[in-house]
PDB file of C-alpha atoms and ligand atoms in Angstrom:
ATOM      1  CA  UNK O   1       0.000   0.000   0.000  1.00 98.00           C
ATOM      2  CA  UNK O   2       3.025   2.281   0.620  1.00 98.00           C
ATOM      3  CA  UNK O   3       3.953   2.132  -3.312  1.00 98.00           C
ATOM      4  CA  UNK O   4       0.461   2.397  -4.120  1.00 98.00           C
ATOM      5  CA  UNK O   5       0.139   5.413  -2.117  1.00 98.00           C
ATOM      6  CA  UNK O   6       3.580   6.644  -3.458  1.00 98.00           C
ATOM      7  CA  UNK O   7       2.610   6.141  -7.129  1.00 99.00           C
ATOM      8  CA  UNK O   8      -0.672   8.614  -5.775  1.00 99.00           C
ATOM      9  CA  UNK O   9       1.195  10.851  -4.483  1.00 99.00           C
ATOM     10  CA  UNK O  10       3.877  11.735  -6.909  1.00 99.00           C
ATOM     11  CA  UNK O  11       0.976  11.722  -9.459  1.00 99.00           C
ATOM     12  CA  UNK O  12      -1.263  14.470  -7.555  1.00 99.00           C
ATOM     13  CA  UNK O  13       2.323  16.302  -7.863  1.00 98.00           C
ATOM     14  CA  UNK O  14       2.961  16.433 -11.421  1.00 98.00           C
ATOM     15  CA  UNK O  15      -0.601  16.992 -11.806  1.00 98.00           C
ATOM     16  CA  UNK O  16      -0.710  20.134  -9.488  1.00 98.00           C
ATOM     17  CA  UNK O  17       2.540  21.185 -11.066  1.00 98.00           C
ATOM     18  CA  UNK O  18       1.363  21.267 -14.879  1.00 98.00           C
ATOM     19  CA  UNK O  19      -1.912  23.548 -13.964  1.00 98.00           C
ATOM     20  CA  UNK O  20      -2.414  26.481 -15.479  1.00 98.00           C
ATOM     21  CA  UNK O  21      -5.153  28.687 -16.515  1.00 98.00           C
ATOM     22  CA  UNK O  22      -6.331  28.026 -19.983  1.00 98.00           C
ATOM     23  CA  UNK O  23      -5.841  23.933 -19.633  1.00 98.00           C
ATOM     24  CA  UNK O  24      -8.113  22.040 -19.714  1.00 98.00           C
ATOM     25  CA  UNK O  25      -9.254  19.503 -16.902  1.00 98.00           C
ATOM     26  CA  UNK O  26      -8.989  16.056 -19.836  1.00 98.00           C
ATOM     27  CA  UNK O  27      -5.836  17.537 -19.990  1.00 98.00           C
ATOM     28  CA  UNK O  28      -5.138  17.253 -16.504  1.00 98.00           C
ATOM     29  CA  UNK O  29      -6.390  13.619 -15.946  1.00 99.00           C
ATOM     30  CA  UNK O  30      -3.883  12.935 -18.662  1.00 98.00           C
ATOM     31  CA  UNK O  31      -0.706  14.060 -16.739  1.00 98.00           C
ATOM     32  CA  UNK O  32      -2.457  11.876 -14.362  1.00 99.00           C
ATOM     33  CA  UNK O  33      -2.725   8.633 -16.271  1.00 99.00           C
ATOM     34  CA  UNK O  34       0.651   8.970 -17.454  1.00 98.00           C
ATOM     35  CA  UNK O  35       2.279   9.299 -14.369  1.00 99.00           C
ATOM     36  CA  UNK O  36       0.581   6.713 -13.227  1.00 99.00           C
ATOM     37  CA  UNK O  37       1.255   4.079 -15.692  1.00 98.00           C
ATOM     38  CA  UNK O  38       4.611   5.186 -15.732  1.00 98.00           C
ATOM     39  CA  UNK O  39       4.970   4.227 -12.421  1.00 98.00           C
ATOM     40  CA  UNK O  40       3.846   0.353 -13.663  1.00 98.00           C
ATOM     41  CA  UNK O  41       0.981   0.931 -11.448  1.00 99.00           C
ATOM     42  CA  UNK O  42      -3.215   0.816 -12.422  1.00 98.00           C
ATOM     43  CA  UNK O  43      -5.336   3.502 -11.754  1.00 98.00           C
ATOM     44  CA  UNK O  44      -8.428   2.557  -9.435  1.00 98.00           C
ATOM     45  CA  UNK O  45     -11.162   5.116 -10.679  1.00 98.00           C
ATOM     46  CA  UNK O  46     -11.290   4.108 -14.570  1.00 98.00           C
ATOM     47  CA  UNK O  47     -14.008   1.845 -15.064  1.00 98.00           C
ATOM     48  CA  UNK O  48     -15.001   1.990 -11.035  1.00 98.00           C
ATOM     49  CA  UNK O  49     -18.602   2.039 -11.392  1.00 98.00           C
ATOM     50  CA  UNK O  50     -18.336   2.602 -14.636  1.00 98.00           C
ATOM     51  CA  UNK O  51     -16.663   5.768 -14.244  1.00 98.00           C
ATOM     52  CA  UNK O  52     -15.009   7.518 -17.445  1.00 98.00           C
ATOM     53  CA  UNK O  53     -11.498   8.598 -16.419  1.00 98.00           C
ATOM     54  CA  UNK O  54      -8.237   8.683 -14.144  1.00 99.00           C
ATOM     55  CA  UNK O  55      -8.763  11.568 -11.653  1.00 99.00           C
ATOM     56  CA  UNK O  56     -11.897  13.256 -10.555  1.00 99.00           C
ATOM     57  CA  UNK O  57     -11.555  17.525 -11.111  1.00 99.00           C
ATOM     58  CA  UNK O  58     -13.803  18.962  -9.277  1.00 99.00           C
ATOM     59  CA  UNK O  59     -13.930  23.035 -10.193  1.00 98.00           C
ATOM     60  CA  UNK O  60     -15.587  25.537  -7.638  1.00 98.00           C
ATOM     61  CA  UNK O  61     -19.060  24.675  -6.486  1.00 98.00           C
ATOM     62  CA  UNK O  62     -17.762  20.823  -7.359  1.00 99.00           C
ATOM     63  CA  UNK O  63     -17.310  19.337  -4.369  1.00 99.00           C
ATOM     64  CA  UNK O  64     -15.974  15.776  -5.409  1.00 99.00           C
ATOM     65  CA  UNK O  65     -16.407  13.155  -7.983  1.00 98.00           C
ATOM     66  CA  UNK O  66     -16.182  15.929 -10.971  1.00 99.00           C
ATOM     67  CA  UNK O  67     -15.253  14.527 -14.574  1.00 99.00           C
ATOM     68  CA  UNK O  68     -11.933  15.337 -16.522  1.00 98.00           C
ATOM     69  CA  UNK O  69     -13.460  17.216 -19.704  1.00 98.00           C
ATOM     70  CA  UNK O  70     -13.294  19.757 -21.771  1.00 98.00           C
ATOM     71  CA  UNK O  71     -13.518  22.914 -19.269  1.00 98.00           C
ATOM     72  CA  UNK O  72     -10.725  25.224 -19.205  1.00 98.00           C
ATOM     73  CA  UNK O  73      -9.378  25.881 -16.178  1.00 98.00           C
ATOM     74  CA  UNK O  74      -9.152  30.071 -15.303  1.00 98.00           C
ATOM     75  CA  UNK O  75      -7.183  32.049 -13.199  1.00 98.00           C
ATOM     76  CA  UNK O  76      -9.023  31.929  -9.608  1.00 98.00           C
ATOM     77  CA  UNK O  77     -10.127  28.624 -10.215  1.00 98.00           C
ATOM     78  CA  UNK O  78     -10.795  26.138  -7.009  1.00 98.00           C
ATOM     79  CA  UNK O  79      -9.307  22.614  -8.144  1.00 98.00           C
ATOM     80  CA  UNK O  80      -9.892  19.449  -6.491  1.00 99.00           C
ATOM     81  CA  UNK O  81      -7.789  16.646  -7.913  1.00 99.00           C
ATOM     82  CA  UNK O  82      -8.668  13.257  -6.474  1.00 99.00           C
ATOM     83  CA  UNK O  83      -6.047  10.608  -7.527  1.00 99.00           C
ATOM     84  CA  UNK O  84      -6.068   6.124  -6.811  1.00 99.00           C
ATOM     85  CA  UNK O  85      -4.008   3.266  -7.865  1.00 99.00           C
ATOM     86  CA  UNK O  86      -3.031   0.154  -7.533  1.00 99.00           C
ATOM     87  CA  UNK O  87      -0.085  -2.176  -7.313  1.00 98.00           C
ATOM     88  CA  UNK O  88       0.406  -5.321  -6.640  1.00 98.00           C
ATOM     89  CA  UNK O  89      -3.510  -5.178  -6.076  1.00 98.00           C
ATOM     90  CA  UNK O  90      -3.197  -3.044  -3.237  1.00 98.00           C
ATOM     91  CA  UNK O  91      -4.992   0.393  -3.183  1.00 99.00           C
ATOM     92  CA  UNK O  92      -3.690   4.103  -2.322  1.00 99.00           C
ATOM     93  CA  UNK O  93      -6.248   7.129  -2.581  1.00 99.00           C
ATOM     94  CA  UNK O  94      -5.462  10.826  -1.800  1.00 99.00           C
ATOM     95  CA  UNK O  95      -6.765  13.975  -2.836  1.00 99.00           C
ATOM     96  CA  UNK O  96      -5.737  17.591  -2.644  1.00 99.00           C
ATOM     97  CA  UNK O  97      -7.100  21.526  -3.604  1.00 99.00           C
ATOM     98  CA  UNK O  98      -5.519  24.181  -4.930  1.00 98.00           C
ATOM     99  CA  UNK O  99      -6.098  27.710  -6.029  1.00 98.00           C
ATOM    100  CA  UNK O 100      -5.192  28.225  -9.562  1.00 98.00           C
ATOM    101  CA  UNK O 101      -3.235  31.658 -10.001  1.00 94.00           C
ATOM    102  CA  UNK O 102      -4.193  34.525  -8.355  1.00 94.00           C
ATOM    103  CA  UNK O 103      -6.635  33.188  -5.498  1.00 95.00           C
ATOM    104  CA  UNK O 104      -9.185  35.222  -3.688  1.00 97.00           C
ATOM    105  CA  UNK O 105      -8.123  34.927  -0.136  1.00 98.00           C
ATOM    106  CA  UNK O 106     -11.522  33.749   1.159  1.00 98.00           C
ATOM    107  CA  UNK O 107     -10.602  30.734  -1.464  1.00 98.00           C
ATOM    108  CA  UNK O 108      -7.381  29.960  -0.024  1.00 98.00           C
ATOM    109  CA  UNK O 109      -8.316  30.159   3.165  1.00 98.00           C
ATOM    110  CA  UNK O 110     -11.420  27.792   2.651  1.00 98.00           C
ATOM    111  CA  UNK O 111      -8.132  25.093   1.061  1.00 98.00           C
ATOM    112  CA  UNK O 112      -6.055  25.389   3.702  1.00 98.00           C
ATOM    113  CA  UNK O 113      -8.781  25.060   6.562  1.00 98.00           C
ATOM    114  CA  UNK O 114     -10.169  22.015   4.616  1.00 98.00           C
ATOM    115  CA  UNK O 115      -6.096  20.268   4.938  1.00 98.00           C
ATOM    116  CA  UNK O 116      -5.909  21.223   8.558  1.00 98.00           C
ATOM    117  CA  UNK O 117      -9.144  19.739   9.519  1.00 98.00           C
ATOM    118  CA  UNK O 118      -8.114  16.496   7.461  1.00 99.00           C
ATOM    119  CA  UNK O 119      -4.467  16.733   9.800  1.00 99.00           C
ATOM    120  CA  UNK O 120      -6.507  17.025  12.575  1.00 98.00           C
ATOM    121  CA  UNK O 121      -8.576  13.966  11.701  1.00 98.00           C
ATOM    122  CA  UNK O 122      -5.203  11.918  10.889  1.00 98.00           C
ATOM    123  CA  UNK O 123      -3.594  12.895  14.269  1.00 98.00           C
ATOM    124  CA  UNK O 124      -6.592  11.748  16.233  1.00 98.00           C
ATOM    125  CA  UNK O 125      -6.497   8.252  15.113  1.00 98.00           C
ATOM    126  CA  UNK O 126      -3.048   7.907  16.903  1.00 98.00           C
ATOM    127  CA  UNK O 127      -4.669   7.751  20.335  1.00 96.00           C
ATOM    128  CA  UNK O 128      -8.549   7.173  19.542  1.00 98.00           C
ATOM    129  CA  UNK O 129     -10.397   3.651  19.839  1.00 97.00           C
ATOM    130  CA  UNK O 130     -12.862   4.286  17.435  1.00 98.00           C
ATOM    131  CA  UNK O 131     -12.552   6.544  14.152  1.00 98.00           C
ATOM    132  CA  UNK O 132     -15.725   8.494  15.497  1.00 98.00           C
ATOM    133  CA  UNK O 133     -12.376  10.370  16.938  1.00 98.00           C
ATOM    134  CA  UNK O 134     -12.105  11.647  13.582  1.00 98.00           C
ATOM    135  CA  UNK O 135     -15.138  13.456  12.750  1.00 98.00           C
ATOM    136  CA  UNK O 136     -14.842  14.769  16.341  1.00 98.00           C
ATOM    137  CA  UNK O 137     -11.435  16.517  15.219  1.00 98.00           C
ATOM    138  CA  UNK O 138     -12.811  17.970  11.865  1.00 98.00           C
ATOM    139  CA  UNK O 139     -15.640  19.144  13.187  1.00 98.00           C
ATOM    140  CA  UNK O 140     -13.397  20.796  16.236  1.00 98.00           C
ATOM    141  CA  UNK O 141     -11.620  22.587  13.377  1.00 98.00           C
ATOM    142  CA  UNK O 142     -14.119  23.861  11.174  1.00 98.00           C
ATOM    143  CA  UNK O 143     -16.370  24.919  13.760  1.00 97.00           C
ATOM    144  CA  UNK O 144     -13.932  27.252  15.487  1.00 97.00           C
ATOM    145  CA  UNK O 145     -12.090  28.229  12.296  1.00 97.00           C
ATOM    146  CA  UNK O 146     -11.766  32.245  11.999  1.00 94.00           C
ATOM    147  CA  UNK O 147     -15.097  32.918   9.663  1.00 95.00           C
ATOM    148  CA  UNK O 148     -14.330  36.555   8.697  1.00 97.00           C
ATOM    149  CA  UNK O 149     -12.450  35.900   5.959  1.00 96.00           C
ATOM    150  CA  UNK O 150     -15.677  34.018   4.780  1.00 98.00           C
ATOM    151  CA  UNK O 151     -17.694  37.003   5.236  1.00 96.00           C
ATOM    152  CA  UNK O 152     -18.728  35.930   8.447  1.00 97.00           C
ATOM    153  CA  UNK O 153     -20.305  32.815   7.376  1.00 97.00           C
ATOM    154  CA  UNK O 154     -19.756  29.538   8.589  1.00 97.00           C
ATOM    155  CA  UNK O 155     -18.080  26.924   6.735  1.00 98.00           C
ATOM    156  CA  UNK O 156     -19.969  23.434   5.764  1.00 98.00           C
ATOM    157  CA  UNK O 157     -19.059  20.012   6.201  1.00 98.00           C
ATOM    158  CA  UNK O 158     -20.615  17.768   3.469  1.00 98.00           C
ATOM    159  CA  UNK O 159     -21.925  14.600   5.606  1.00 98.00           C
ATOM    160  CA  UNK O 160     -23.311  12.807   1.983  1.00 98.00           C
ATOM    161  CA  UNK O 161     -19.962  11.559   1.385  1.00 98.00           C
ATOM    162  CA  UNK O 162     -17.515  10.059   3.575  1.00 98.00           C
ATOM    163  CA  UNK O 163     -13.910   8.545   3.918  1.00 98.00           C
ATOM    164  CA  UNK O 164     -13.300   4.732   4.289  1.00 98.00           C
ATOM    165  CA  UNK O 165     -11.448   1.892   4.964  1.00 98.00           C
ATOM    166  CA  UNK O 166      -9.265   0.785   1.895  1.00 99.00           C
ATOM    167  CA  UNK O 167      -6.709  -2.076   1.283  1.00 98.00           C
ATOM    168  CA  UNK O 168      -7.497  -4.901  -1.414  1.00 98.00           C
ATOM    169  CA  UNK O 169     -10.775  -2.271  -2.553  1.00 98.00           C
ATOM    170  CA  UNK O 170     -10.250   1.002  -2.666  1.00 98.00           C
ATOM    171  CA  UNK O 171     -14.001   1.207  -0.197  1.00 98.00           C
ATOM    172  CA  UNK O 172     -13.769  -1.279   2.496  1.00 98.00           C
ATOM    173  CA  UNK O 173     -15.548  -1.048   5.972  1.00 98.00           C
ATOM    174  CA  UNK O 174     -15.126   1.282   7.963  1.00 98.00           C
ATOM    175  CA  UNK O 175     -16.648   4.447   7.234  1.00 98.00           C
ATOM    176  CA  UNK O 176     -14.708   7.531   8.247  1.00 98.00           C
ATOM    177  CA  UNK O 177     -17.292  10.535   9.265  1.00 98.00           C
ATOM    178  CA  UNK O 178     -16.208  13.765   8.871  1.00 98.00           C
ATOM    179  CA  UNK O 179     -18.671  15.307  11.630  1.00 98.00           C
ATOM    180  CA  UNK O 180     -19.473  14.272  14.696  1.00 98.00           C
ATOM    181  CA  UNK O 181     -22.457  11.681  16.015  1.00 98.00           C
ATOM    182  CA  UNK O 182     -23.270   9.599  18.962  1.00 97.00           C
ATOM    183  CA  UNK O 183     -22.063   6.292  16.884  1.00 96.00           C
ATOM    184  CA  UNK O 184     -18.242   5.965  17.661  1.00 97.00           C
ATOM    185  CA  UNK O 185     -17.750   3.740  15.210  1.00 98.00           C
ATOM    186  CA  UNK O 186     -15.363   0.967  14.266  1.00 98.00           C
ATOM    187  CA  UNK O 187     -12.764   0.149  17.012  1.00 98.00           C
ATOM    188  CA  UNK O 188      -9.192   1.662  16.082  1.00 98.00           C
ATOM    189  CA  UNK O 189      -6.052  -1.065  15.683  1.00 98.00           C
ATOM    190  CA  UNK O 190      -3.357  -1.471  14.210  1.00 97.00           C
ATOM    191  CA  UNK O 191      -3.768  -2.716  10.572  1.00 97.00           C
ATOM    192  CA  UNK O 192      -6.531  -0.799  10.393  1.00 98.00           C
ATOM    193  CA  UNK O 193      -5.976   1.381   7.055  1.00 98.00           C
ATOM    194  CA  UNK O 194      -8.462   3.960   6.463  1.00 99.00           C
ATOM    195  CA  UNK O 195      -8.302   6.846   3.855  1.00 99.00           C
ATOM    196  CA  UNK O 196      -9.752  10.558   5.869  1.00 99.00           C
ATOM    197  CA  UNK O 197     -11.035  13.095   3.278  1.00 99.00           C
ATOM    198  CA  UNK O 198     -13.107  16.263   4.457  1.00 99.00           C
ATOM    199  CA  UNK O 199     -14.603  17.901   2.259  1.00 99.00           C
ATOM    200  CA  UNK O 200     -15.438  21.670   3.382  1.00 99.00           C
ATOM    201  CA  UNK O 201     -17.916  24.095   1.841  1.00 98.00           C
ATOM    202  CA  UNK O 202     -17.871  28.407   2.075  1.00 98.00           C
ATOM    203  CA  UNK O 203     -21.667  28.136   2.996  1.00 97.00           C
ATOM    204  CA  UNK O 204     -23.904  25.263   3.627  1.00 98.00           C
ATOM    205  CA  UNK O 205     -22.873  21.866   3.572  1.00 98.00           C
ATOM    206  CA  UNK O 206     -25.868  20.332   1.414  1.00 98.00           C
ATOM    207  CA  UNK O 207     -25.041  18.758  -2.130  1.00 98.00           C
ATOM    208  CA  UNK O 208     -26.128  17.774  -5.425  1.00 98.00           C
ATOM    209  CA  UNK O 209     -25.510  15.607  -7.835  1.00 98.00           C
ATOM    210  CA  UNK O 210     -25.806  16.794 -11.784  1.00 98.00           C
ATOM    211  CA  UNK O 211     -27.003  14.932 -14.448  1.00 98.00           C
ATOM    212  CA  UNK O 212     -23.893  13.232 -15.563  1.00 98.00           C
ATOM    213  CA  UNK O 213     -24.903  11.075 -12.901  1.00 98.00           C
ATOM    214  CA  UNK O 214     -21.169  11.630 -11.077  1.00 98.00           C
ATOM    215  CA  UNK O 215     -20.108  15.392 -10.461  1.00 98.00           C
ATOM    216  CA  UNK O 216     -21.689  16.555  -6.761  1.00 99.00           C
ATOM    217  CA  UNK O 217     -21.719  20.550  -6.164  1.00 99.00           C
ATOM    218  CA  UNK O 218     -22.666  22.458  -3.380  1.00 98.00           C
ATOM    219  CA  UNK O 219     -26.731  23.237  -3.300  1.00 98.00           C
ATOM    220  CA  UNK O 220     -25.740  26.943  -2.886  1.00 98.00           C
ATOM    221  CA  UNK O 221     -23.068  27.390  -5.557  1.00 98.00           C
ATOM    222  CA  UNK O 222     -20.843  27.721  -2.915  1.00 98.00           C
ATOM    223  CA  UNK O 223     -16.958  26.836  -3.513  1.00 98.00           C
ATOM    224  CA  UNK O 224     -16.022  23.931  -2.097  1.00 98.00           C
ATOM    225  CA  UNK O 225     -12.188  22.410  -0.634  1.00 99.00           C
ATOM    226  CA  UNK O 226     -11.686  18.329  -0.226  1.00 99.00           C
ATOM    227  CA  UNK O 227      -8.730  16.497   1.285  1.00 99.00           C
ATOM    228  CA  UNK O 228      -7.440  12.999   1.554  1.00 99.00           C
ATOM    229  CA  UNK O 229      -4.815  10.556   2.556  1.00 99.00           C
ATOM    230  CA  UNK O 230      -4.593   6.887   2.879  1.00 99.00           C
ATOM    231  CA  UNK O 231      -3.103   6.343   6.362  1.00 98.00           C
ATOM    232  CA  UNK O 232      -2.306   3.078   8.345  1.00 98.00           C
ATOM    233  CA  UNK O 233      -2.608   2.424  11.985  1.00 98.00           C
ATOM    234  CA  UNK O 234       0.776   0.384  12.869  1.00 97.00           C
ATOM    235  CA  UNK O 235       1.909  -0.980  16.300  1.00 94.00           C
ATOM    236  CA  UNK O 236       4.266   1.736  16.901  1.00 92.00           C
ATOM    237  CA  UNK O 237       1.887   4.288  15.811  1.00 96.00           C
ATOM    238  CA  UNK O 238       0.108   6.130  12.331  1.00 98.00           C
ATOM    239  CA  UNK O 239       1.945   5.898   8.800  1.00 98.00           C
ATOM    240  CA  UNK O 240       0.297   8.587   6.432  1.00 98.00           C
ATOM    241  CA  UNK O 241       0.657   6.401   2.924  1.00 98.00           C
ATOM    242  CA  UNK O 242       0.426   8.740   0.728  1.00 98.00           C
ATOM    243  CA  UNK O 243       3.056  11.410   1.565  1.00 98.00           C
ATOM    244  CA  UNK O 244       6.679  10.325   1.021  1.00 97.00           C
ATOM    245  CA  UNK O 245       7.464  11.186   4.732  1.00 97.00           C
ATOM    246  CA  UNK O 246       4.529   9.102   6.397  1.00 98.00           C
ATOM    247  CA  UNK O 247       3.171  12.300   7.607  1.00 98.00           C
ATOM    248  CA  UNK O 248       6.262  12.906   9.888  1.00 97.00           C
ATOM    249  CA  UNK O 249       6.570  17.044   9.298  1.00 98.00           C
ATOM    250  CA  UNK O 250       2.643  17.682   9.567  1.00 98.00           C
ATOM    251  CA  UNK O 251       2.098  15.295  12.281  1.00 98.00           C
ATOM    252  CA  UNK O 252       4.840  16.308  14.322  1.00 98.00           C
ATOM    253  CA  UNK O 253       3.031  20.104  14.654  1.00 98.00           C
ATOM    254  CA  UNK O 254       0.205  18.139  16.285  1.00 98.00           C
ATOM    255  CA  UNK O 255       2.496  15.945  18.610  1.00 97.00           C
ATOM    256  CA  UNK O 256       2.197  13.196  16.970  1.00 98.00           C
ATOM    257  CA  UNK O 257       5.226  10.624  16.113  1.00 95.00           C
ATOM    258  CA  UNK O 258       4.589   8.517  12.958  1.00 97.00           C
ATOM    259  CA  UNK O 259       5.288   4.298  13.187  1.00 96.00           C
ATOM    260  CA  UNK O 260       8.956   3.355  11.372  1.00 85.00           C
ATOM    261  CA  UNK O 261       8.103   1.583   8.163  1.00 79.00           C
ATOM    262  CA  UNK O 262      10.864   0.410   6.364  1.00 64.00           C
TER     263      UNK O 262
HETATM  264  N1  MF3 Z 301     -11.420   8.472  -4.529  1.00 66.24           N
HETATM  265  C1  MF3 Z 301     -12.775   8.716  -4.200  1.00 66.24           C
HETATM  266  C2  MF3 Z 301     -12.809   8.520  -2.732  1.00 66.24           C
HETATM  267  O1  MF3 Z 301     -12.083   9.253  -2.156  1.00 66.24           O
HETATM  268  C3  MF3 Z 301     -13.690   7.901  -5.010  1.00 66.24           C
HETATM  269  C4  MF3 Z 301     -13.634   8.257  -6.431  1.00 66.24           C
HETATM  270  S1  MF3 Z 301     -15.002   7.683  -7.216  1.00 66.24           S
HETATM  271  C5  MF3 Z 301     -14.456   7.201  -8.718  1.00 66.24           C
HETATM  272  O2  MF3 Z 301     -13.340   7.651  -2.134  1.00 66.24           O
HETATM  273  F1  MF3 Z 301     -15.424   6.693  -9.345  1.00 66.24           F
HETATM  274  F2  MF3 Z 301     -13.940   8.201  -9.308  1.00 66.24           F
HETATM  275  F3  MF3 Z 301     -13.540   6.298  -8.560  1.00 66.24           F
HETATM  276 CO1   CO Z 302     -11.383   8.033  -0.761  1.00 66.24          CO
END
């Protein structure tokens, strides 16, 4: 799973790297499918479901699950590039956002709160018994992140879709909330692999799905941010799959050690 989520993780860089205004988002998923099979590994989303590409782009008001196509990306632009593969029939899923060009601050902002929240979720699993921890620590975040660069308004977390165990499927048991609820959820172990992706809204958290039968967007038009890594629980503590350093720099800010994987 660690070269799976290596192979995801250099590819959400090269894709990130070759955006620019005036590209389209086909053109994107095609860095993306190169990279990918490049790497000798398969990517997960072609064909999952039946759906059409590599990557999902998801522009703006897209929250997730937005198909690569022939919309050209502008300056301002909120991308969400959501990237799996497999090797050695082992899955790795991650996803990132980023502003393209000059970005309206209350854009950026919405980003970078959306990555700290999913930190925050990845952190708690290091000393929770049950991944309701995680939802818990996103909610914490969003609900007492600094609003006024959002006019005020509060941000939304979309509850429609959630994050999941992975491993041989890319959607295994358990489900990962992203908010909190009474149900705590599946007990926490180690070898318990789970991929955490928030996905954060500028207004209400309520979603849609258009007719392509795929692409969700925010009910309100409202931008939206979504994050993911794969992580694993290990004996001697978390190992964030996707990032080349397990998570070590970003978890260490929170206090939290990573497991040696070697
Ligand atoms: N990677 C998404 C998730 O985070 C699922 C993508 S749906 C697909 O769970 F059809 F594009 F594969
Ligand atoms: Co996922």
């Amino acid at each position: 799973m660690r070269r799976a989520g290596l192979v995801v993780a250099d590819t959400l860089s090269a894709v990130r790297a070759m955006a620019r205004p005036g590209m389209t988002t086909a053109e994107l998923d095609r860095v993306a499918a190169d990279s990918i099979r490049a790497a000798g590994a398969t990517p997960s989303f072609l064909g999952y479901h039946g759906y059409p590409a590599t990557v999902c782009v998801s522009v703006n008001e897209e929250v997730v699950h937005g198909i690569p196509g022939s919309r050209v990306l502008l300056e301002g632009d909120v991308v969400s590039v959501d990237c799996g593969a497999i090797v050695d029939g082992w899955h790795g899923d991650s996803a990132l956002t980023f502003v393209l060009g000059a970005a309206d601050p209350a854009d950026e902002a919405l980003s970078r709160l959306t990555e700290r929240a999913m930190w925050a979720g990845i952190a708690a699993l290091a000393a929770a018994d049950r991944v309701g921890a995680v939802g818990d620590a996103v909610e914490e975040v969003v609900e007492t992140a600094e609003a006024s660069v959002n006019g005020g308004r509060p941000y939304g977390i979309v509850q429609e879709y959630v994050g999941h165990g992975i491993g041989q499927s890319m959607h295994e048991p358990p489900e990962v909330l992203n908010y909190r609820t009474r149900d705590r959820g599946a007990r926490v172990r180690p070898g318990l692999c789970v991929a955490v992706e928030p996905m954060i809204t500028r207004g209400a958290r309520f979603t849609q799905v258009l007719a392509d039968d795929w692409t969700v967007v925010t009910d309100d038009g409202g931008r939206a941010s979504h994050w993911e890594h794969t992580v694993a629980v290990l004996e001697g503590g978390l190992w964030v799959l996707t990032e080349h350093d397990g998570g070590a720099a970003r978890l260490a800010e929170l206090g939290v050690g990573v497991a040696a994987l070697d």
